[in-house]
Coordinates of C-alpha atoms in Angstrom, one line a residue:
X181 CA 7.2 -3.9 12.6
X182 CA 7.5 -2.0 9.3
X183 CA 4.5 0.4 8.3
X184 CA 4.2 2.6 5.4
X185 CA 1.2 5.1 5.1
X186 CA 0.0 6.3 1.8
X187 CA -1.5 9.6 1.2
X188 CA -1.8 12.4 -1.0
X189 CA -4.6 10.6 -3.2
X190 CA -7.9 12.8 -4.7
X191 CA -9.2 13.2 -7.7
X192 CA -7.9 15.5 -10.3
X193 CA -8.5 17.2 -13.6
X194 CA -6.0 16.0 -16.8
X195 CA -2.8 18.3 -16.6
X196 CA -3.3 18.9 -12.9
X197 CA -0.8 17.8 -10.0
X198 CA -0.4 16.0 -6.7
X199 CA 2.0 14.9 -4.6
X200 CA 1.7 11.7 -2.8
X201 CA 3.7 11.0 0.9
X202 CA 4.4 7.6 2.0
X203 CA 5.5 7.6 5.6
X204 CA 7.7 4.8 7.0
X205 CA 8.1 3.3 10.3
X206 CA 9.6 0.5 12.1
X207 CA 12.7 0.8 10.5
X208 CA 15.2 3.0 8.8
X209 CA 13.5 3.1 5.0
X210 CA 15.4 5.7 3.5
X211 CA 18.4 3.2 3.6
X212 CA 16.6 0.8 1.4
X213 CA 14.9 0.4 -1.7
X214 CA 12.0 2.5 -1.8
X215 CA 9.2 2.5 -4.7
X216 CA 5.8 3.7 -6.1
X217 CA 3.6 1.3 -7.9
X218 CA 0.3 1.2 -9.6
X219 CA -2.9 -0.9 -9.9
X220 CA -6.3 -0.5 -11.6
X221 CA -9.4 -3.8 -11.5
X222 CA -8.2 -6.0 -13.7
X223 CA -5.0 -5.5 -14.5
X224 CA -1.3 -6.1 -12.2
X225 CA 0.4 -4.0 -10.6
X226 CA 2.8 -1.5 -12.6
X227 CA 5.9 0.0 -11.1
X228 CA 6.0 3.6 -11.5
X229 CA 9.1 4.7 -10.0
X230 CA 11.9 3.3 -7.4
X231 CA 14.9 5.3 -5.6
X232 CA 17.9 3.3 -4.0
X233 CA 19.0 3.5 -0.5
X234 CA 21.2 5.6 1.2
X235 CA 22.2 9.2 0.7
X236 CA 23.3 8.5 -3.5
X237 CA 19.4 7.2 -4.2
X238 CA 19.8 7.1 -8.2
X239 CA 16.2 7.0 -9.3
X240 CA 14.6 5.2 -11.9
X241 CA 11.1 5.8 -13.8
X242 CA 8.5 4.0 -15.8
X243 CA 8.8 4.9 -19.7
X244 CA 4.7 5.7 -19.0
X245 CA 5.6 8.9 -16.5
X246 CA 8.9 9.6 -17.3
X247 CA 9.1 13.8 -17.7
X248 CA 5.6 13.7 -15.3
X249 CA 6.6 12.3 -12.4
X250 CA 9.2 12.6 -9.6
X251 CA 10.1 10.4 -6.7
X252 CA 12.2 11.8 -4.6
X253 CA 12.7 11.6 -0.3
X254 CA 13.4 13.0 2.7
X255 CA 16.0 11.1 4.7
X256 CA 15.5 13.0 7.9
X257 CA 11.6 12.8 8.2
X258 CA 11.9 9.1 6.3
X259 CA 9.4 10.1 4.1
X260 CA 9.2 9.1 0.2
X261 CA 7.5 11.4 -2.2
X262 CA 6.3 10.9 -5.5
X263 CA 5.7 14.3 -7.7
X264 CA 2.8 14.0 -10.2
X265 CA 2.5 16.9 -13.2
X266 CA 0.7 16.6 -15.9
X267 CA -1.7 13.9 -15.1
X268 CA -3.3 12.1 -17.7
X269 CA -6.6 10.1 -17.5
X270 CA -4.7 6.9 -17.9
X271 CA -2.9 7.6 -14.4
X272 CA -6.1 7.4 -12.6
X273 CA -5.4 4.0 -10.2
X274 CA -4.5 2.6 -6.8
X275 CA -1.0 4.2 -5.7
X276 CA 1.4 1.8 -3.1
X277 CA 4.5 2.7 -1.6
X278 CA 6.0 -0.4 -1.1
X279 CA 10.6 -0.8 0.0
X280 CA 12.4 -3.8 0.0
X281 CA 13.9 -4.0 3.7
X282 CA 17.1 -5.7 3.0
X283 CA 18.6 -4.5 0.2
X284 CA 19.7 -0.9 -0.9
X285 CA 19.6 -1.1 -4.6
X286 CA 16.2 -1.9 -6.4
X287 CA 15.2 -4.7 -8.0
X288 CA 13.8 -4.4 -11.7
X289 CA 10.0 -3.0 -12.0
X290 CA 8.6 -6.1 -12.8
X291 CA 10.4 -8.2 -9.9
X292 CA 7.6 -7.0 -7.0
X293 CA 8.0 -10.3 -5.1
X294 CA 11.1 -8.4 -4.2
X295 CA 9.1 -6.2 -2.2
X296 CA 8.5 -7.2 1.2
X297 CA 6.3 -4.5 2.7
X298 CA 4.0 -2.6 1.2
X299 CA 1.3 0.0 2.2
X300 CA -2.5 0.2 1.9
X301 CA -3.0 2.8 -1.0
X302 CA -4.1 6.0 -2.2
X303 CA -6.6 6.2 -5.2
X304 CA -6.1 8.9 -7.6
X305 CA -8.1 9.6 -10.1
X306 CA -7.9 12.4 -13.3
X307 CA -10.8 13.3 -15.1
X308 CA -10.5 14.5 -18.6

């Protein structure tokens, strides 16, 4: 059974930083596609930022937090990281992890039926 646990969430003032976790079990998720996606009421889910399997793990980032943000992981603890600077008000939503559990390279952002599992969240929210 694959599980992936968001946290890392809170609420933060414009031009602060977080850093959100995503742990993985069940499997060995660092030799997959792994991502970080976005949703606030109303609209669908964005994709913020993906990282391919395996020890290479070319990365790829939303035009929206490109120079901000950072996903990155840790292949021994199976942990995926996303690196927030520079927060804006706009960034404020519902954070997923989410990995797609048979293939190593990832799919295009818009493609999330790709995804397969996904976790449960972690709000953050910037205040200006």
């Amino acid at each position: 059974q694959v599980r992936l646990a968001e946290s890392g969430g809170g609420s933060v003032q414009a031009g602060g930083s977080l850093r959100l976790s995503c742990s993985a079990s069940g499997y060995t998720a660092h030799n997959y596609c792994m991502a970080w996606f976005r949703q606030t009421p109303g609209k669908e889910r964005e994709g913020v930022a993906t990282i391919d399997g395996g020890g290479n793990g070319l990365t790829r980032h939303a035009d929206s937090v490109k120079g901000r943000f950072t996903i990155s992981k840790d292949i021994i603890k199976d942990i995926l990281y996303l690196r927030m600077d520079s927060l804006k008000p706009e960034d404020t939503a519902m954070y997923y992890c989410a990995v797609v559990s048979w293939e190593r390279v990832c799919p295009p952002f818009h493609e999330t039926h790709e995804y397969d599992f996904w976790g449960q969240g972690t709000q953050v929210t910037v205040s200006s």
